[in-house]
Structure formats: C-alpha cells, structure tokens
Short mmCIF file of C-alpha atoms in Angstrom, two decimals:
data_model
loop_
_atom_site.label_atom_id
_atom_site.label_comp_id
_atom_site.label_asym_id
_atom_site.label_seq_id
_atom_site.Cartn_x
_atom_site.Cartn_y
_atom_site.Cartn_z
CA MET A 272 -33.31 6.98 23.64
CA GLY A 273 -30.24 4.98 24.65
CA ALA A 274 -28.01 5.27 27.70
CA SER A 275 -26.49 8.51 28.82
CA LEU A 276 -22.72 8.97 28.78
CA SER A 277 -22.64 8.64 32.57
CA ASN A 278 -24.40 5.27 32.30
CA LEU A 279 -22.02 4.09 29.63
CA THR A 280 -19.01 4.86 31.80
CA GLU A 281 -20.34 2.80 34.71
CA GLY A 282 -19.57 -0.86 35.13
CA ALA A 283 -22.08 -3.67 35.54
CA ASN A 284 -21.26 -4.06 39.24
CA GLY A 285 -22.10 -0.43 40.00
CA SER A 286 -25.29 -0.04 38.02
CA ASP A 287 -28.43 -1.81 36.90
CA HIS A 288 -28.05 -0.54 33.37
CA GLY A 289 -25.94 -3.43 32.17
CA PRO A 290 -22.36 -3.44 30.85
CA GLY A 291 -20.72 -0.07 30.20
CA LEU A 292 -17.40 1.33 29.12
CA GLY A 293 -16.09 0.67 32.60
CA ASP A 294 -16.30 -3.07 31.92
CA ILE A 295 -13.91 -2.96 28.96
CA PRO A 296 -10.54 -4.46 29.98
CA GLU A 297 -7.75 -1.91 30.23
CA SER A 298 -5.65 -3.96 27.79
CA CYS A 299 -8.40 -3.67 25.14
CA VAL A 300 -8.67 0.08 25.68
CA ALA A 301 -4.89 0.34 25.26
CA CYS A 302 -5.12 -1.46 21.92
CA VAL A 303 -7.70 1.06 20.71
CA PHE A 304 -5.54 3.95 21.93
CA MET A 305 -2.77 2.78 19.60
CA TYR A 306 -4.84 4.17 16.73
CA LEU A 307 -5.67 7.54 18.33
CA THR A 308 -3.73 10.78 18.57
CA PRO A 309 -2.25 11.97 21.88
CA PRO A 310 -4.89 14.74 22.32
CA GLU A 311 -7.66 12.18 21.72
CA ILE A 312 -6.13 9.81 24.28
CA CYS A 313 -5.90 12.55 26.90
CA ASN A 314 -9.54 13.50 26.36
CA LEU A 315 -10.77 9.90 26.68
CA ALA A 316 -8.68 9.36 29.83
CA ARG A 317 -11.31 11.34 31.74
CA LEU A 318 -14.08 8.79 31.10
CA ASN A 319 -13.28 6.17 33.75
CA ARG A 320 -10.55 4.27 35.56
CA ALA A 321 -9.88 1.77 32.77
CA PHE A 322 -9.46 4.51 30.20
CA ARG A 323 -7.29 6.49 32.58
CA GLY A 324 -5.07 3.50 33.20
CA ALA A 325 -4.72 2.72 29.49
CA ALA A 326 -3.93 6.38 28.81
CA SER A 327 -0.89 6.06 31.08
CA SER A 328 0.39 2.85 29.52
CA ASP A 329 4.03 2.92 28.42
CA SER A 330 3.21 0.71 25.43
CA VAL A 331 0.63 3.24 24.20
CA TRP A 332 2.91 6.24 24.48
CA GLU A 333 5.97 4.50 23.10
CA SER A 334 3.96 3.91 19.91
CA LYS A 335 3.43 7.71 19.69
CA LEU A 336 7.12 8.54 20.04
CA PRO A 337 9.33 8.75 16.93
CA PRO A 338 11.50 5.67 16.33
CA ASN A 339 14.64 7.67 17.12
CA TYR A 340 13.38 9.38 20.27
CA HIS A 341 16.49 8.16 22.12
CA ASP A 342 18.53 10.49 19.88
CA LEU A 343 16.44 13.40 21.15
CA LEU A 344 16.89 12.23 24.75
CA ASP A 345 20.66 12.32 24.20
CA LEU A 346 20.31 16.12 24.01
CA VAL A 347 18.82 16.23 27.52
CA PRO A 348 20.62 15.59 30.85
CA PRO A 349 19.77 11.99 31.93
CA GLN A 350 18.45 13.09 35.31
CA ARG A 351 15.60 14.89 33.56
CA TYR A 352 14.10 11.73 32.06
CA GLU A 353 15.54 8.60 33.70
CA ASN A 354 12.53 8.12 36.00
CA LEU A 355 9.85 9.38 33.64
CA SER A 356 7.04 7.34 32.10
CA LYS A 357 6.75 7.23 28.33
CA LYS A 358 3.81 9.62 28.57
CA ASP A 359 5.95 12.14 30.44
CA ILE A 360 8.79 11.64 27.98
CA PHE A 361 6.38 12.44 25.14
CA ALA A 362 5.31 15.61 26.97
CA MET A 363 8.92 16.63 27.54
CA LEU A 364 9.97 16.06 23.92
CA SER A 365 6.96 17.99 22.63
CA ARG A 366 8.61 21.13 24.05
CA PRO A 367 11.61 22.62 22.17
CA ILE A 368 14.92 21.05 23.18
CA PRO A 369 17.90 23.36 22.55
CA PHE A 370 21.28 22.11 21.35
CA ASP A 371 24.36 23.44 19.52
CA ASP A 372 24.80 26.22 22.13
CA GLY A 373 21.09 26.98 21.96
CA ASN A 374 21.23 27.88 18.27
CA LYS A 375 19.07 24.92 17.24
CA VAL A 376 15.96 23.39 18.77
CA VAL A 377 14.19 20.12 18.06
CA TRP A 378 10.80 18.88 19.23
CA ILE A 379 8.08 16.40 18.34
CA ASP A 380 4.67 17.45 17.06
CA ARG A 381 2.03 17.11 19.81
CA VAL A 382 -0.49 15.43 17.49
CA THR A 383 1.62 13.17 15.28
CA GLY A 384 4.82 12.67 17.29
CA ARG A 385 6.93 13.56 14.25
CA VAL A 386 10.23 15.42 14.51
CA CYS A 387 10.53 19.16 13.78
CA MET A 388 13.55 21.46 13.97
CA SER A 389 14.39 25.15 13.88
CA VAL A 390 17.80 26.80 13.37
CA SER A 391 18.50 30.31 14.66
CA ALA A 392 20.21 32.98 12.54
CA LYS A 393 22.97 32.77 15.16
CA GLY A 394 23.54 29.18 14.04
CA MET A 395 24.19 30.24 10.43
CA ALA A 396 27.14 31.80 8.60
CA ILE A 397 26.10 35.32 7.55
CA THR A 398 28.45 37.38 5.38
CA GLY A 399 29.42 40.59 7.17
CA ILE A 400 27.58 39.74 10.41
CA GLU A 401 30.43 41.06 12.57
CA ASP A 402 30.39 44.50 10.91
CA ARG A 403 27.86 46.81 12.59
CA ARG A 404 27.71 48.94 9.45
CA TYR A 405 25.84 46.08 7.81
CA TRP A 406 24.17 43.89 10.44
CA ASN A 407 22.79 44.15 13.97
CA TRP A 408 21.32 41.64 16.40
CA ILE A 409 17.86 42.68 17.61
CA PRO A 410 16.36 41.11 20.75
CA THR A 411 12.68 40.28 20.27
CA GLU A 412 9.89 38.11 21.64
CA GLU A 413 8.76 37.42 18.06
CA SER A 414 11.47 34.79 17.65
CA ARG A 415 11.61 31.50 19.55
CA PHE A 416 15.35 32.27 19.90
CA GLN A 417 14.66 35.75 21.33
CA VAL A 418 16.93 37.42 18.76
CA VAL A 419 17.00 38.08 15.00
CA ALA A 420 19.64 39.40 12.59
CA TYR A 421 18.78 42.76 11.01
CA LEU A 422 20.43 43.85 7.76
CA GLN A 423 20.82 47.61 7.33
CA GLN A 424 22.64 47.59 3.99
CA ILE A 425 24.99 45.32 2.07
CA TRP A 426 25.98 44.49 -1.49
CA TRP A 427 26.91 40.80 -1.07
CA PHE A 428 24.00 39.12 0.74
CA GLU A 429 24.67 35.51 1.72
CA VAL A 430 23.41 33.26 4.52
CA ASP A 431 24.57 29.64 4.81
CA GLY A 432 23.82 26.86 7.26
CA VAL A 433 24.17 23.16 7.86
CA VAL A 434 22.35 20.61 10.01
CA LYS A 435 23.55 17.07 10.73
CA PHE A 436 20.89 15.12 12.59
CA PRO A 437 19.36 11.61 12.64
CA PHE A 438 15.99 12.61 11.22
CA PRO A 439 13.51 9.70 11.17
CA ALA A 440 12.10 8.55 7.84
CA ASP A 441 9.79 11.22 6.43
CA ILE A 442 9.47 13.94 3.79
CA TYR A 443 10.62 17.31 5.13
CA THR A 444 10.19 20.92 4.02
CA LEU A 445 12.91 23.50 4.68
CA SER A 446 11.93 27.18 4.91
CA PHE A 447 13.52 30.52 5.79
CA ARG A 448 11.57 32.84 8.13
CA LEU A 449 12.10 36.48 7.06
CA HIS A 450 10.65 39.92 7.75
CA ILE A 451 10.93 42.95 5.49
CA GLY A 452 11.49 46.09 7.55
CA ARG A 453 12.51 46.63 11.15
CA PHE A 454 9.86 46.19 13.83
CA SER A 455 9.63 47.52 17.37
CA LYS A 456 7.09 48.43 20.03
CA ARG A 457 6.02 51.99 20.64
CA LEU A 458 3.55 52.83 23.40
CA GLY A 459 2.64 49.16 23.55
CA ARG A 460 1.90 48.90 19.82
CA ARG A 461 3.90 47.07 17.17
CA VAL A 462 5.31 49.42 14.53
CA CYS A 463 7.47 48.79 11.46
CA ASN A 464 10.15 51.00 9.96
CA PHE A 465 11.10 50.61 6.30
CA GLU A 466 13.80 53.27 6.27
CA HIS A 467 16.51 50.81 5.22
CA THR A 468 14.32 48.61 3.01
CA HIS A 469 15.54 48.68 -0.59
CA GLY A 470 16.93 46.52 -3.37
CA TRP A 471 14.79 43.42 -2.87
CA ASP A 472 12.55 44.21 -5.86
CA LEU A 473 15.44 44.49 -8.35
CA LYS A 474 16.85 40.95 -8.43
CA PRO A 475 15.57 37.67 -6.93
CA VAL A 476 17.01 35.98 -3.89
CA ARG A 477 18.12 32.41 -4.56
CA TYR A 478 17.47 29.69 -1.99
CA GLU A 479 19.18 26.29 -2.16
CA LEU A 480 19.37 23.08 -0.19
CA SER A 481 21.35 19.87 -0.64
CA THR A 482 21.60 16.67 1.36
CA SER A 483 24.43 14.23 2.01
CA ASP A 484 22.74 11.62 -0.19
CA GLY A 485 22.61 13.89 -3.24
CA GLN A 486 19.15 15.50 -3.07
CA GLN A 487 18.92 19.12 -4.19
CA ALA A 488 16.29 21.84 -4.37
CA SER A 489 16.30 25.55 -5.21
CA TYR A 490 13.90 28.46 -5.45
CA GLU A 491 14.09 32.10 -6.51
CA CYS A 492 11.88 35.09 -5.73
CA CYS A 493 12.02 38.84 -5.21
CA LEU A 494 11.32 39.58 -1.56
CA ASP A 495 9.65 42.92 -2.19
CA GLU A 496 7.57 42.32 -5.33
CA ILE A 497 4.92 45.01 -5.73
CA GLU A 498 2.46 42.70 -7.48
CA HIS A 499 2.22 40.52 -4.38
CA GLU A 500 1.38 43.40 -2.05
CA ASP A 501 -2.11 44.36 -1.00
CA ALA A 502 -3.84 47.70 -1.57
CA TYR A 503 -1.96 49.18 1.38
CA GLY A 504 1.43 47.92 0.20
CA ASN A 505 2.00 45.81 3.29
CA HIS A 506 1.20 42.21 2.34
CA LYS A 507 4.80 41.05 2.63
CA ARG A 508 6.18 44.12 4.37
CA GLY A 509 5.83 44.19 8.12
CA CYS A 510 4.95 40.47 8.37
CA TRP A 511 6.93 37.35 9.10
CA VAL A 512 6.90 35.19 5.97
CA GLU A 513 8.21 31.65 5.53
CA TYR A 514 9.90 31.10 2.16
CA LYS A 515 9.90 27.45 1.16
CA VAL A 516 13.25 26.35 -0.24
CA GLY A 517 12.24 22.79 -1.08
CA GLU A 518 11.76 19.26 0.20
CA PHE A 519 14.03 16.33 0.97
CA THR A 520 13.27 12.72 1.83
CA VAL A 521 14.80 10.65 4.63
CA THR A 522 14.45 6.88 4.30
CA ASP A 523 16.45 5.85 7.38
CA THR A 524 18.11 7.44 10.41
CA ASP A 525 21.33 5.61 9.56
CA PRO A 526 23.40 7.13 8.07
CA VAL A 527 22.74 10.50 9.70
CA THR A 528 21.35 13.06 7.24
CA GLU A 529 23.33 16.24 6.62
CA VAL A 530 21.40 19.16 5.12
CA LYS A 531 23.10 22.26 3.74
CA PHE A 532 21.04 25.35 2.95
CA SER A 533 21.67 28.88 1.73
CA MET A 534 20.05 32.17 0.77
CA LYS A 535 21.91 34.52 -1.60
CA GLN A 536 21.61 37.74 -3.54
CA ILE A 537 25.17 38.46 -4.65
CA ASP A 538 24.59 40.84 -7.57
CA CYS A 539 26.86 43.67 -6.46
CA THR A 540 25.45 46.19 -8.96
CA HIS A 541 23.10 47.39 -6.24
CA SER A 542 22.81 47.30 -2.46
CA LYS A 543 19.94 45.86 -0.44
CA GLY A 544 18.81 46.27 3.15
CA GLY A 545 16.01 46.48 5.67
CA LEU A 546 15.56 42.72 6.26
CA CYS A 547 15.26 40.60 9.41
CA VAL A 548 16.49 37.00 9.32
CA ASP A 549 15.03 34.86 12.10
CA SER A 550 15.47 31.17 11.45
CA VAL A 551 15.22 28.12 9.22
CA SER A 552 12.58 25.48 9.93
CA ILE A 553 12.69 21.80 8.97
CA VAL A 554 9.24 20.27 9.38
CA PRO A 555 7.44 17.22 7.89
CA SER A 556 5.91 18.50 4.67
CA ASP A 557 2.26 17.71 5.33
CA LEU A 558 2.49 19.37 8.75
CA LYS A 559 3.98 22.46 7.11
CA GLU A 560 1.12 22.66 4.62
CA ARG A 561 -1.39 22.94 7.46
CA ARG A 562 0.28 26.05 8.81
CA ARG A 563 -0.77 29.46 7.59
CA GLY A 564 1.52 32.18 6.34
CA VAL A 565 3.69 30.07 4.04
CA TRP A 566 4.70 32.05 0.95
CA LYS A 567 5.19 29.89 -2.14
#
C-alpha cells in the first residue's frame, strides 16, 4: 500500500505517480530543516536535489551555529574559513580548536551546536609540578592533549585553573578528569600500576568553582573509597573518572564569563600519590548527563 520511497522522491514531471518530495520548493524544505538536527539534515540531503540544496543553505546552518560562533572563529587563522559556507564552518567548529598555547580546546557539539571546552593539566597551576620528586608528565593517547600529569607523592596537593571565555547563554557543568594509578602498555595490552597509590582514602579531596558574577559550587569526596569499588577492587582504580565540581549559569556572552576552579587536599598529616590529572571539561549540563562514566 502507498508509494515507495523512490516514488516519493520523484517529481511530477518525471513520473506518473503524482507529486512527490521532489516537488517541494527548496525554500520550504529549508524551513523544515530549521527544526532538525545537523545529523538529520545530512541524512535527508540524500533524498533528492531540493533536499540537497536546502541542506547546503547558509540560513539553515547559521541557525545551527551558536550565537557567538564568531568568537570561536577568532581563534582560527582567517584564511581557514573566509571562503567557507556556513555548513563547512559548522563542520570545522565541531572539531576541537586549540588556543592558549594548545592548553585549551573549544568545539561545538555535532548534534546541538552548543559550546564545549576542555582545559589541559598543562593549562593549570599545580603545586610542585616542576619538582620531579613529586610530579611527572606522561605522554599518552588516552588524553586529547596527548599528555597527563602524574603525581608520585606529595603532602600539599593543589591544582588551580581559570578560564575567561565568552560562553553563550546556557547551564554548564565543570568536571575534573582523573585516573587512580599509573597506566601504560605492555605487549600491546593496557596495564595499571598502583605502586604509588596511597592516601586518597584518608581525607576527601575538595573541588571548588567560582564565576566572575558571584556563582559558587563545591564538592568533596575520597578518591579511593573502598565502598565504591567492585568485587575486584578496581571500580575507580585503573579507570578515567570525571568528578563533577558543580554547575554555573551564563545568561549573556557580554560581559565575558571568568570561571575559577580548584582541586585540593592540603592536610599535611599524610602524603598521597599515584594519581593522573588529565583535564577539566566545561560542557552544557544536559549534554554531560548523557555521557557515561560520570562519578557523582
């Protein structure tokens, strides 16, 4: 019953089956595309010429870009985008754009067009980072920045950072990405070493964030709590875990939002060690909730 999809895509002039999707004006298709996601638009572009034309419309793709996308373009050399269509600009901005000497990256979500950011450990102030007795930099493919900070042992543990960026209006979640134990590859297999891991079950680590307009959030937890481990003792050990610090709300890109964040365990009655610090992520909260592996 009914017409096949191939019949629907044909126009009245090319078939005896009556009007089809090919007869819909491109401008009408473009109006419909305003309400669809970028992946949906790309899929429908394969139906016929009208859909393909609407799927390349600058007006369609500009509606998918964040309102401050020009601020993201300012981080890219002009010759990379000056002759691009809005569709190509969307594709370019959906890939991580490095700035601040490569220690921060920003991109837009491929489905929603909303702004996300990640800050490398190299872009943070880490107490004792220059002293090889305490910290080392480990190259790895498990970080988008290709390197993580590894703590062997220290008494005063403190990591601080700051981001000043014109985030568009949204509710954002800030999280630290951490790994208990040191990981490596041996004979092609990933292995973890917990030789230096100690002290994280004695006192909680305190996470804090504050914004330039007075918002604050904090969270405390022990990184190596036994009750949260599985039967093999490796639920949190040997895995990358994102620790949510809190949320902040941006109502306008002007003035530019400044976010300060920190992670501390400064009880000097005991040492702690065996921890990898990768990055801090700032992502729209409902997008963050869809991702797996978030420890709350």
